[in-house]
Short mmCIF file of C-alpha atoms in Angstrom, two decimals:
data_model
loop_
_atom_site.label_atom_id
_atom_site.label_comp_id
_atom_site.label_asym_id
_atom_site.label_seq_id
_atom_site.Cartn_x
_atom_site.Cartn_y
_atom_site.Cartn_z
CA UNK A 1 -6.46 27.05 11.24
CA UNK A 2 -3.26 28.85 11.11
CA UNK A 3 -0.22 26.29 11.93
CA UNK A 4 3.89 27.14 11.61
CA UNK A 5 6.21 24.52 10.07
CA UNK A 6 9.29 23.29 7.86
CA UNK A 7 10.63 25.34 4.98
CA UNK A 8 13.79 27.02 4.50
CA UNK A 9 14.65 30.52 5.80
CA UNK A 10 11.24 31.71 6.07
CA UNK A 11 9.74 30.70 2.81
CA UNK A 12 8.39 27.28 0.49
CA UNK A 13 10.61 25.80 -1.30
CA UNK A 14 7.96 22.85 -2.42
CA UNK A 15 5.59 24.50 -3.20
CA UNK A 16 5.09 23.04 -6.30
CA UNK A 17 5.70 19.89 -5.08
CA UNK A 18 2.51 17.35 -4.61
CA UNK A 19 3.81 14.32 -5.81
CA UNK A 20 5.15 13.00 -2.46
CA UNK A 21 7.27 10.16 -4.84
CA UNK A 22 9.10 13.71 -6.94
CA UNK A 23 13.08 13.76 -5.43
CA UNK A 24 12.90 17.15 -3.60
CA UNK A 25 9.60 16.39 -2.00
CA UNK A 26 7.89 15.31 1.70
CA UNK A 27 4.87 14.18 2.56
CA UNK A 28 5.84 15.53 6.05
CA UNK A 29 4.73 19.66 3.74
CA UNK A 30 1.16 19.37 3.06
CA UNK A 31 0.67 16.05 1.02
CA UNK A 32 -0.25 13.98 4.67
CA UNK A 33 -3.16 15.47 4.04
CA UNK A 34 -3.49 14.87 1.08
CA UNK A 35 -2.75 11.27 0.18
CA UNK A 36 -5.11 8.94 2.13
CA UNK A 37 -4.04 5.83 3.14
CA UNK A 38 -5.33 2.04 2.57
CA UNK A 39 -5.19 2.12 6.84
CA UNK A 40 -4.35 4.00 9.84
CA UNK A 41 -2.06 3.00 12.99
CA UNK A 42 -2.32 5.19 16.04
CA UNK A 43 0.57 4.08 18.32
CA UNK A 44 -0.48 6.02 21.30
CA UNK A 45 -4.09 3.59 20.80
CA UNK A 46 -2.23 0.31 19.32
CA UNK A 47 -5.05 0.70 16.46
CA UNK A 48 -5.04 -0.37 13.20
CA UNK A 49 -8.03 2.12 11.61
CA UNK A 50 -8.96 0.15 7.94
CA UNK A 51 -9.06 2.86 5.86
CA UNK A 52 -9.54 3.38 2.08
CA UNK A 53 -8.79 -0.99 2.17
CA UNK A 54 -11.95 -2.46 4.40
CA UNK A 55 -9.74 -5.41 4.95
CA UNK A 56 -6.37 -7.65 4.62
CA UNK A 57 -5.56 -11.43 4.30
CA UNK A 58 -2.84 -12.74 3.44
CA UNK A 59 -1.98 -16.45 2.25
CA UNK A 60 -1.16 -19.44 5.92
CA UNK A 61 2.97 -19.15 2.93
CA UNK A 62 2.44 -15.13 4.04
CA UNK A 63 3.27 -14.87 -0.31
CA UNK A 64 -0.20 -13.53 -1.13
CA UNK A 65 -1.45 -11.11 0.01
CA UNK A 66 -5.66 -9.69 -0.78
CA UNK A 67 -6.46 -6.38 -0.17
CA UNK A 68 -10.08 -5.10 -0.45
CA UNK A 69 -11.19 -1.38 -0.87
CA UNK A 70 -13.74 0.07 0.15
CA UNK A 71 -15.78 1.11 -3.23
CA UNK A 72 -18.09 3.82 -4.35
CA UNK A 73 -15.19 6.58 -3.06
CA UNK A 74 -13.43 8.99 -5.99
CA UNK A 75 -10.93 10.97 -6.56
CA UNK A 76 -12.25 14.52 -6.43
CA UNK A 77 -11.69 15.29 -10.29
CA UNK A 78 -14.39 12.27 -10.36
CA UNK A 79 -12.75 9.36 -11.46
CA UNK A 80 -13.31 5.97 -9.32
CA UNK A 81 -11.05 5.04 -6.74
CA UNK A 82 -10.05 1.39 -6.56
CA UNK A 83 -7.80 -1.53 -7.09
CA UNK A 84 -6.26 -0.48 -10.41
CA UNK A 85 -5.13 2.91 -8.35
CA UNK A 86 -3.34 0.22 -5.21
CA UNK A 87 -2.27 -2.70 -8.03
CA UNK A 88 -0.96 0.22 -10.52
CA UNK A 89 1.29 2.05 -7.71
CA UNK A 90 2.70 -0.90 -6.30
CA UNK A 91 3.55 -2.09 -9.32
CA UNK A 92 4.88 1.34 -10.33
CA UNK A 93 7.46 1.28 -6.81
CA UNK A 94 8.91 -2.65 -8.17
CA UNK A 95 9.62 -1.62 -11.46
CA UNK A 96 12.14 2.32 -9.90
CA UNK A 97 12.93 0.91 -7.26
CA UNK A 98 16.13 3.00 -5.74
CA UNK A 99 14.81 5.38 -7.25
CA UNK A 100 12.21 6.74 -5.42
CA UNK A 101 10.85 6.05 -2.33
CA UNK A 102 9.96 2.57 -0.77
CA UNK A 103 10.71 1.40 -4.09
CA UNK A 104 13.45 -0.40 -3.02
CA UNK A 105 11.32 -2.08 0.11
CA UNK A 106 8.27 -2.92 -2.46
CA UNK A 107 11.04 -4.03 -4.96
CA UNK A 108 13.28 -6.65 -2.01
CA UNK A 109 9.60 -8.29 -1.51
CA UNK A 110 6.91 -8.03 -4.37
CA UNK A 111 6.31 -10.36 -7.51
CA UNK A 112 3.48 -8.34 -8.93
CA UNK A 113 0.16 -6.50 -7.99
CA UNK A 114 -3.17 -7.15 -9.80
CA UNK A 115 -6.26 -5.30 -9.83
CA UNK A 116 -8.55 -9.04 -9.46
CA UNK A 117 -12.06 -6.71 -10.22
CA UNK A 118 -12.69 -3.22 -8.97
CA UNK A 119 -12.47 -3.45 -5.75
CA UNK A 120 -9.38 -6.48 -4.51
CA UNK A 121 -5.69 -6.93 -5.18
CA UNK A 122 -3.90 -9.62 -4.85
CA UNK A 123 -0.65 -8.75 -3.44
CA UNK A 124 1.84 -11.82 -4.73
CA UNK A 125 5.66 -12.06 -3.40
CA UNK A 126 8.67 -13.24 -3.94
CA UNK A 127 9.28 -13.80 -0.65
CA UNK A 128 7.01 -14.47 2.82
CA UNK A 129 6.33 -11.03 3.66
CA UNK A 130 3.78 -11.07 7.07
CA UNK A 131 4.63 -7.11 7.68
CA UNK A 132 3.63 -6.03 4.73
CA UNK A 133 0.16 -4.11 5.13
CA UNK A 134 1.36 -3.06 8.52
CA UNK A 135 4.41 -0.89 6.05
CA UNK A 136 1.74 0.22 3.43
CA UNK A 137 -0.98 2.03 6.82
CA UNK A 138 -0.12 5.23 7.62
CA UNK A 139 2.01 5.45 11.32
CA UNK A 140 5.04 8.62 12.06
CA UNK A 141 6.24 8.77 8.82
CA UNK A 142 5.93 5.07 7.34
CA UNK A 143 3.27 4.15 4.67
CA UNK A 144 2.65 4.15 1.22
CA UNK A 145 0.78 6.71 -0.15
CA UNK A 146 -1.97 5.44 -2.91
CA UNK A 147 -0.90 7.78 -6.46
CA UNK A 148 -4.77 8.42 -9.09
CA UNK A 149 -3.23 5.60 -11.83
CA UNK A 150 -5.04 8.24 -13.68
CA UNK A 151 -3.33 11.46 -13.89
CA UNK A 152 0.42 9.44 -12.51
CA UNK A 153 0.48 6.73 -15.62
CA UNK A 154 3.03 7.80 -18.35
CA UNK A 155 4.70 10.87 -15.74
CA UNK A 156 8.06 10.25 -14.62
CA UNK A 157 7.71 10.18 -10.68
CA UNK A 158 10.94 11.87 -9.80
CA UNK A 159 9.85 15.09 -11.66
CA UNK A 160 6.36 15.30 -11.68
CA UNK A 161 4.48 17.37 -9.65
CA UNK A 162 1.20 16.48 -9.42
CA UNK A 163 0.42 20.75 -9.25
CA UNK A 164 -2.33 22.52 -11.69
CA UNK A 165 -4.61 24.18 -9.80
CA UNK A 166 -6.57 25.16 -13.34
CA UNK A 167 -6.89 21.24 -12.89
CA UNK A 168 -7.50 21.02 -9.18
CA UNK A 169 -3.97 19.20 -8.53
CA UNK A 170 -3.91 17.29 -6.49
CA UNK A 171 -5.92 15.70 -6.65
CA UNK A 172 -7.70 13.98 -3.13
CA UNK A 173 -9.76 11.45 -1.86
CA UNK A 174 -9.53 12.97 1.47
CA UNK A 175 -11.28 16.23 2.60
CA UNK A 176 -8.99 18.70 2.13
CA UNK A 177 -8.66 20.28 -1.84
CA UNK A 178 -5.15 22.79 -2.53
CA UNK A 179 -6.45 26.20 -2.95
CA UNK A 180 -3.13 27.83 -2.78
CA UNK A 181 0.52 27.08 -2.66
CA UNK A 182 3.00 29.51 -2.66
CA UNK A 183 6.74 30.27 -0.82
CA UNK A 184 4.98 32.57 1.20
CA UNK A 185 1.87 30.28 2.57
CA UNK A 186 0.18 26.10 1.42
CA UNK A 187 -4.09 27.08 2.14
CA UNK A 188 -5.81 23.81 2.08
CA UNK A 189 -10.48 24.00 2.12
CA UNK A 190 -12.71 21.85 3.40
CA UNK A 191 -14.79 20.59 0.49
CA UNK A 192 -17.52 20.02 0.75
CA UNK A 193 -18.10 16.49 1.14
CA UNK A 194 -16.17 13.22 2.31
CA UNK A 195 -16.81 9.65 2.38
CA UNK A 196 -15.13 8.98 5.23
CA UNK A 197 -18.66 10.76 6.79
CA UNK A 198 -20.86 8.58 4.90
CA UNK A 199 -18.97 5.52 6.14
CA UNK A 200 -19.36 6.78 9.49
CA UNK A 201 -15.75 7.07 9.43
CA UNK A 202 -15.18 10.16 10.68
CA UNK A 203 -17.10 13.33 10.77
CA UNK A 204 -16.73 15.84 8.35
CA UNK A 205 -13.55 17.94 9.82
CA UNK A 206 -14.81 21.60 11.99
CA UNK A 207 -11.91 23.33 10.48
CA UNK A 208 -12.65 24.49 6.96
CA UNK A 209 -9.56 25.87 5.69
CA UNK A 210 -5.85 24.97 6.78
CA UNK A 211 -3.42 28.04 6.19
CA UNK A 212 0.86 26.23 6.48
CA UNK A 213 3.26 29.09 7.39
CA UNK A 214 6.87 28.12 6.51
CA UNK A 215 8.81 28.47 9.68
CA UNK A 216 11.11 31.55 10.36
CA UNK A 217 12.26 31.47 13.54
CA UNK A 218 11.13 30.34 17.28
CA UNK A 219 10.88 33.28 18.70
CA UNK A 220 8.65 34.51 15.68
CA UNK A 221 6.41 31.79 16.40
CA UNK A 222 6.33 32.26 19.44
CA UNK A 223 4.63 35.78 19.12
CA UNK A 224 2.65 34.11 17.04
CA UNK A 225 1.42 31.74 19.42
CA UNK A 226 1.13 34.27 22.29
CA UNK A 227 -0.90 37.01 19.84
CA UNK A 228 -3.18 34.24 18.60
CA UNK A 229 -2.07 34.36 15.55
CA UNK A 230 -0.86 30.45 15.32
CA UNK A 231 -2.75 27.74 16.43
CA UNK A 232 0.19 25.27 16.24
CA UNK A 233 4.04 26.10 16.25
CA UNK A 234 6.58 23.56 15.36
CA UNK A 235 8.35 21.79 18.03
CA UNK A 236 10.31 24.26 20.94
CA UNK A 237 12.73 24.25 23.13
CA UNK A 238 12.01 23.98 26.90
CA UNK A 239 13.03 27.13 28.10
CA UNK A 240 9.96 28.99 25.26
CA UNK A 241 7.87 27.04 26.86
CA UNK A 242 7.05 28.97 30.69
CA UNK A 243 7.20 32.78 29.03
CA UNK A 244 4.62 31.72 25.75
CA UNK A 245 2.26 30.81 29.20
CA UNK A 246 2.95 33.29 31.02
CA UNK A 247 1.62 35.34 28.49
CA UNK A 248 -0.62 32.77 26.38
CA UNK A 249 -2.47 30.79 30.03
CA UNK A 250 -3.99 28.50 26.95
CA UNK A 251 -1.55 27.28 25.04
CA UNK A 252 -1.11 24.33 26.38
CA UNK A 253 1.60 21.10 25.38
CA UNK A 254 1.13 17.33 25.17
CA UNK A 255 2.22 17.02 29.28
CA UNK A 256 -0.03 20.21 29.18
CA UNK A 257 2.26 22.74 30.95
CA UNK A 258 4.43 20.99 32.89
CA UNK A 259 7.99 19.57 31.77
CA UNK A 260 8.42 18.18 29.25
CA UNK A 261 6.26 19.94 27.54
CA UNK A 262 5.42 17.00 25.40
CA UNK A 263 5.91 13.35 24.26
CA UNK A 264 8.32 10.25 23.12
CA UNK A 265 8.64 9.88 19.90
CA UNK A 266 9.66 7.28 18.20
CA UNK A 267 12.61 8.98 16.72
CA UNK A 268 15.67 8.53 19.92
CA UNK A 269 18.41 10.92 18.69
CA UNK A 270 21.72 10.44 17.34
CA UNK A 271 25.02 12.15 16.41
CA UNK A 272 26.00 9.80 13.18
CA UNK A 273 29.19 9.45 12.01
CA UNK A 274 30.16 8.71 8.43
CA UNK A 275 31.24 5.49 7.92
CA UNK A 276 32.18 5.80 4.58
CA UNK A 277 34.69 8.23 5.57
CA UNK A 278 38.23 8.18 7.45
CA UNK A 279 38.80 8.05 10.30
CA UNK A 280 35.25 7.60 10.63
CA UNK A 281 34.81 3.68 9.14
CA UNK A 282 37.10 2.46 12.23
CA UNK A 283 34.82 1.45 15.20
CA UNK A 284 37.17 2.18 17.94
CA UNK A 285 36.95 6.34 16.89
CA UNK A 286 33.02 5.59 16.76
CA UNK A 287 33.57 4.29 20.71
CA UNK A 288 35.73 7.18 21.72
CA UNK A 289 33.93 10.11 20.64
CA UNK A 290 30.84 8.15 22.47
CA UNK A 291 33.20 7.91 25.58
CA UNK A 292 33.87 11.60 25.54
CA UNK A 293 30.11 12.37 25.55
CA UNK A 294 27.89 12.96 28.71
CA UNK A 295 24.91 12.37 28.23
CA UNK A 296 23.32 13.92 31.90
CA UNK A 297 24.59 17.17 31.21
CA UNK A 298 23.80 16.71 27.62
CA UNK A 299 20.04 16.41 28.82
CA UNK A 300 20.88 19.48 31.81
CA UNK A 301 22.45 21.70 29.11
CA UNK A 302 20.20 21.74 26.25
CA UNK A 303 16.95 20.41 27.28
CA UNK A 304 17.02 22.17 30.92
CA UNK A 305 16.78 18.41 32.25
CA UNK A 306 13.45 17.47 30.10
CA UNK A 307 14.93 14.38 28.62
CA UNK A 308 16.19 10.99 28.33
CA UNK A 309 19.13 9.00 27.18
CA UNK A 310 18.49 6.77 24.01
CA UNK A 311 20.19 4.16 24.60
CA UNK A 312 19.03 2.08 21.77
CA UNK A 313 18.42 3.19 18.28
CA UNK A 314 14.56 2.62 18.81
CA UNK A 315 12.04 4.07 21.86
CA UNK A 316 11.13 2.50 25.08
CA UNK A 317 7.64 2.07 23.93
CA UNK A 318 5.96 -1.11 25.40
CA UNK A 319 5.78 -3.57 22.95
CA UNK A 320 9.88 -3.36 22.11
CA UNK A 321 10.54 -3.32 25.61
CA UNK A 322 10.98 -7.36 25.84
CA UNK A 323 13.89 -6.89 22.84
CA UNK A 324 15.45 -4.27 25.36
CA UNK A 325 15.67 -7.20 27.76
CA UNK A 326 16.88 -9.59 25.86
CA UNK A 327 20.11 -6.89 25.53
CA UNK A 328 20.42 -6.33 28.73
CA UNK A 329 23.58 -8.03 28.98
CA UNK A 330 25.06 -7.15 26.03
CA UNK A 331 24.49 -3.04 26.84
CA UNK A 332 26.11 -3.98 30.26
CA UNK A 333 29.10 -5.24 28.36
CA UNK A 334 29.03 -1.91 25.53
CA UNK A 335 27.65 0.29 27.32
CA UNK A 336 26.57 3.12 24.80
CA UNK A 337 25.72 6.00 27.43
CA UNK A 338 28.80 4.83 28.77
CA UNK A 339 30.51 8.14 30.22
CA UNK A 340 34.46 7.31 29.52
CA UNK A 341 37.22 10.22 28.86
CA UNK A 342 40.13 8.36 29.66
CA UNK A 343 39.00 5.58 27.91
CA UNK A 344 38.49 7.47 25.08
CA UNK A 345 41.97 8.93 25.24
CA UNK A 346 43.58 4.69 25.69
CA UNK A 347 41.73 4.28 22.22
CA UNK A 348 43.05 6.94 20.65
CA UNK A 349 46.53 6.25 21.66
CA UNK A 350 46.17 2.88 21.05
CA UNK A 351 45.21 3.99 17.24
CA UNK A 352 48.64 6.25 17.33
CA UNK A 353 46.47 9.76 17.56
CA UNK A 354 48.46 11.62 19.84
CA UNK A 355 48.12 14.50 21.14
CA UNK A 356 49.79 17.76 18.54
CA UNK A 357 51.48 21.90 20.59
CA UNK A 358 47.85 23.01 20.84
CA UNK A 359 46.18 19.95 22.95
CA UNK A 360 44.51 18.22 19.71
CA UNK A 361 44.20 15.03 18.60
CA UNK A 362 46.22 13.96 15.90
CA UNK A 363 47.04 10.64 13.26
CA UNK A 364 50.56 9.69 12.38
CA UNK A 365 50.10 11.73 9.43
CA UNK A 366 49.97 14.80 11.95
CA UNK A 367 46.02 14.83 10.24
CA UNK A 368 43.72 16.78 13.65
CA UNK A 369 40.41 14.48 14.96
CA UNK A 370 38.31 16.73 12.79
CA UNK A 371 34.64 16.68 13.83
CA UNK A 372 32.14 18.52 11.58
CA UNK A 373 28.42 18.33 13.03
CA UNK A 374 25.27 19.58 11.45
CA UNK A 375 22.25 19.79 12.44
CA UNK A 376 18.70 20.74 12.22
CA UNK A 377 15.34 21.66 13.38
CA UNK A 378 15.30 21.72 17.22
CA UNK A 379 17.55 19.34 17.99
CA UNK A 380 20.90 20.51 16.04
CA UNK A 381 20.45 24.06 17.98
CA UNK A 382 19.56 22.64 22.05
CA UNK A 383 22.39 19.98 21.82
CA UNK A 384 24.76 20.41 18.52
CA UNK A 385 26.89 23.08 20.31
CA UNK A 386 27.42 21.28 23.68
CA UNK A 387 28.32 18.08 22.01
CA UNK A 388 30.97 20.01 19.95
CA UNK A 389 31.82 21.65 23.82
CA UNK A 390 32.67 18.67 25.38
CA UNK A 391 34.32 17.05 22.22
CA UNK A 392 36.46 19.80 21.91
CA UNK A 393 37.33 20.01 25.67
CA UNK A 394 38.70 16.09 25.26
CA UNK A 395 41.15 17.21 22.59
CA UNK A 396 38.95 16.58 19.06
CA UNK A 397 38.65 19.24 16.77
CA UNK A 398 34.76 20.68 16.37
CA UNK A 399 32.51 22.28 14.89
CA UNK A 400 28.29 23.36 14.32
CA UNK A 401 26.26 24.24 11.90
CA UNK A 402 22.22 24.41 10.92
CA UNK A 403 22.70 24.21 7.27
CA UNK A 404 19.51 25.04 5.12
CA UNK A 405 20.07 22.04 2.59
CA UNK A 406 20.93 19.80 5.70
CA UNK A 407 18.17 16.81 4.02
CA UNK A 408 20.15 17.31 0.94
CA UNK A 409 23.64 16.46 2.56
CA UNK A 410 22.64 13.94 5.29
CA UNK A 411 20.69 12.04 2.74
CA UNK A 412 23.49 12.24 0.21
CA UNK A 413 25.81 11.35 2.70
CA UNK A 414 27.93 14.70 2.43
CA UNK A 415 28.24 15.04 6.19
CA UNK A 416 31.09 14.37 9.08
CA UNK A 417 29.07 13.66 11.57
CA UNK A 418 25.02 14.71 11.88
CA UNK A 419 22.13 15.09 14.96
CA UNK A 420 19.41 13.09 13.31
CA UNK A 421 16.99 10.27 14.63
CA UNK A 422 16.22 6.61 14.06
CA UNK A 423 12.93 6.74 11.92
CA UNK A 424 12.60 2.56 12.48
CA UNK A 425 10.50 0.57 14.88
CA UNK A 426 7.66 1.51 17.26
CA UNK A 427 5.58 -2.62 18.06
CA UNK A 428 8.54 -5.03 16.70
CA UNK A 429 12.14 -4.45 15.72
CA UNK A 430 12.36 -5.22 12.03
CA UNK A 431 12.26 -1.23 10.84
CA UNK A 432 14.91 -0.50 13.54
CA UNK A 433 17.44 -3.54 12.34
CA UNK A 434 16.17 -1.94 8.16
CA UNK A 435 18.32 1.52 8.78
CA UNK A 436 21.41 0.38 8.97
CA UNK A 437 21.19 -3.13 5.86
CA UNK A 438 23.46 -2.45 3.44
CA UNK A 439 20.71 -2.19 0.58
CA UNK A 440 18.87 0.61 1.87
CA UNK A 441 22.32 3.32 2.13
CA UNK A 442 21.83 6.15 -0.58
CA UNK A 443 17.71 5.74 -1.05
CA UNK A 444 16.32 8.41 -1.95
CA UNK A 445 13.90 10.28 0.68
CA UNK A 446 13.85 11.73 4.29
CA UNK A 447 12.40 8.24 5.94
CA UNK A 448 14.02 4.36 6.26
CA UNK A 449 17.38 4.98 4.65
CA UNK A 450 21.00 3.45 5.88
CA UNK A 451 21.79 7.01 6.97
CA UNK A 452 25.08 5.42 9.07
CA UNK A 453 26.27 4.10 5.93
CA UNK A 454 27.39 0.86 7.60
CA UNK A 455 27.49 -1.76 5.72
CA UNK A 456 27.74 -5.18 7.38
CA UNK A 457 27.14 -8.86 5.36
CA UNK A 458 25.90 -11.51 8.06
CA UNK A 459 24.01 -7.97 9.99
CA UNK A 460 22.77 -8.57 6.31
CA UNK A 461 21.00 -11.84 6.09
CA UNK A 462 20.09 -11.25 9.52
CA UNK A 463 17.99 -8.44 8.49
CA UNK A 464 16.35 -10.50 5.47
CA UNK A 465 16.12 -13.30 8.42
CA UNK A 466 13.55 -11.01 10.66
CA UNK A 467 11.58 -10.06 7.67
CA UNK A 468 10.26 -13.05 6.70
CA UNK A 469 9.62 -13.19 10.43
CA UNK A 470 5.63 -12.22 11.66
CA UNK A 471 5.20 -9.47 13.39
CA UNK A 472 3.46 -11.11 16.27
CA UNK A 473 6.18 -13.77 16.60
CA UNK A 474 8.31 -12.82 19.44
CA UNK A 475 10.50 -15.70 20.26
CA UNK A 476 11.58 -15.93 17.05
CA UNK A 477 12.12 -12.21 16.02
CA UNK A 478 13.73 -11.56 19.40
CA UNK A 479 16.51 -14.14 18.67
CA UNK A 480 17.37 -12.81 15.26
CA UNK A 481 16.84 -8.89 17.22
CA UNK A 482 19.80 -10.45 19.68
CA UNK A 483 22.01 -12.52 17.51
CA UNK A 484 22.40 -8.72 14.97
CA UNK A 485 23.08 -6.53 18.23
CA UNK A 486 25.88 -9.16 18.80
CA UNK A 487 27.31 -7.72 15.39
CA UNK A 488 26.42 -3.82 15.86
CA UNK A 489 26.74 -2.95 19.40
CA UNK A 490 30.76 -3.61 18.90
CA UNK A 491 30.47 -2.30 16.02
CA UNK A 492 27.86 1.32 17.04
CA UNK A 493 27.66 2.23 13.29
CA UNK A 494 25.85 5.46 14.97
CA UNK A 495 26.56 6.92 18.81
CA UNK A 496 23.84 6.77 21.19
CA UNK A 497 22.28 10.11 22.39
CA UNK A 498 18.87 10.93 24.15
CA UNK A 499 15.23 10.13 23.20
CA UNK A 500 13.83 12.51 20.88
CA UNK A 501 10.73 14.92 22.93
CA UNK A 502 7.74 16.79 20.24
CA UNK A 503 7.32 19.76 22.21
CA UNK A 504 4.23 21.39 20.04
CA UNK A 505 2.02 24.21 21.81
CA UNK A 506 -1.42 24.52 20.73
CA UNK A 507 -3.28 27.34 20.92
CA UNK A 508 -7.10 26.11 22.51
CA UNK A 509 -8.07 29.74 21.73
CA UNK A 510 -10.16 28.68 19.29
CA UNK A 511 -9.71 24.96 18.52
CA UNK A 512 -9.36 21.90 21.87
CA UNK A 513 -9.55 18.38 21.04
CA UNK A 514 -5.15 18.12 20.10
CA UNK A 515 -3.92 15.15 21.12
CA UNK A 516 -2.36 15.27 25.04
CA UNK A 517 -1.73 12.66 27.45
CA UNK A 518 -5.38 12.50 29.29
CA UNK A 519 -6.64 11.59 25.25
CA UNK A 520 -4.19 10.23 23.64
CA UNK A 521 -5.49 8.98 20.33
CA UNK A 522 -2.77 9.76 18.34
CA UNK A 523 0.68 11.72 17.98
CA UNK A 524 0.21 15.45 17.41
CA UNK A 525 2.35 16.04 14.88
CA UNK A 526 0.89 17.62 11.99
CA UNK A 527 4.10 16.80 9.88
CA UNK A 528 3.26 12.92 10.18
CA UNK A 529 0.72 10.57 8.26
CA UNK A 530 -1.30 10.58 11.04
CA UNK A 531 -2.27 14.25 11.04
CA UNK A 532 -5.90 14.69 9.15
CA UNK A 533 -6.98 12.16 12.83
CA UNK A 534 -6.18 14.92 14.39
CA UNK A 535 -7.94 16.96 12.11
CA UNK A 536 -10.86 15.71 12.45
CA UNK A 537 -11.09 15.40 16.15
CA UNK A 538 -10.65 19.01 16.75
CA UNK A 539 -13.43 20.93 17.93
CA UNK A 540 -14.25 24.99 17.65
CA UNK A 541 -13.66 26.67 21.29
#
């Protein structure tokens, strides 16, 4: 199976990074197939599937979690997998804290992890942590990678690459062995045996070899699909699909060959503005910029109508709808989608901005209100130029760039404005609330960090309160969510835009049983941590 995804300017820059905790590594680019989880969660099926762990149990006060790992599992070098690997992983994350992804989350809650025996892990918490196992579980981009203790121990996790083909590194418990990695391609071969087959949890994948090629542009990917040289492409613009379907009727998407050519992702898109930079540290300026943006026009021009606006930084998935209902009146008062250019003009004028001789807004010192937008992937090219044009027409100096180092710049706060999504909640609001907590500013890694760089002490306390609430305690969480939104909405830390749709083209010439709306067994993104589930479901056409 050959797919195209990621990379930078047509090459893999992280081809030798197979430790997902090392700085610069990204599980989306292959480690998601190497490191199996304790459990999988399919948001579409709303179902958890136990994996390396066979069971877990919390103490009544949620301050202790006991996990039973499955016996008889080994890493690909023959060393047994077990409780020691799990305890080592979590204790190291606790010790490293903000130096690596997930370290802050573990440090915040966990006191220690102990391997009570070969297959029993006992995790003791400093505070009640009722959602800790769900945090560990793979879903979308969220979940904790279990490190092989016998290889990682003594290594610096921030620099260790876990790559040496002569040693058959990276090791794995899964069915995929990395056999080649270079700037040109990453190749995974199916191993002859897999513990999950013996336990009747999954079949041995029909795919015998995965070849992952770096993305070199949408036209090239479309041509590869049309000529059957690719089995899957990365997300495409709506305008591209009709051409591909005409020239290769075997290509489909999650919604077949009809708009919106995909499914609503968990990742609503915003125009992030850097709250640590003047004038974006002023909420009135943030609101003024929001009032200048016409979301319906943004959708018509940027997506040919194939999208929907986003009012809050979480997707309207069924389990989250009660939380939308809980703030309906607040959204009426603070309408995050309101298009009101005159209101914006009045807000800026009240802040001391005036239009200069060229019709551009400038402050009292004559400094222009300037918004330099960065973007990436499918969303940046689709809506970035439209946003810039809308701002320019209202007197804001604006520009657009698609820098190859977008991730680095965005995570370090080296931006004025950026088009990006929200990797937060899927079934209850805590994870979205966490995205704006002061403690998660500048955490390395591309997920569940405070990219807006907004801080509010009262809000932070509410997020801590939500952490201690059981995920199914909807009444208590609704109360906390509403109080948090009473702070968040007037502040508008980032400017809400549109939902994110994963428009992934699947080629059915050689492979069938891709996830579609007829059979949505899991979200289909192969950069997500659940892509292994797609691979064991695929069948030869």
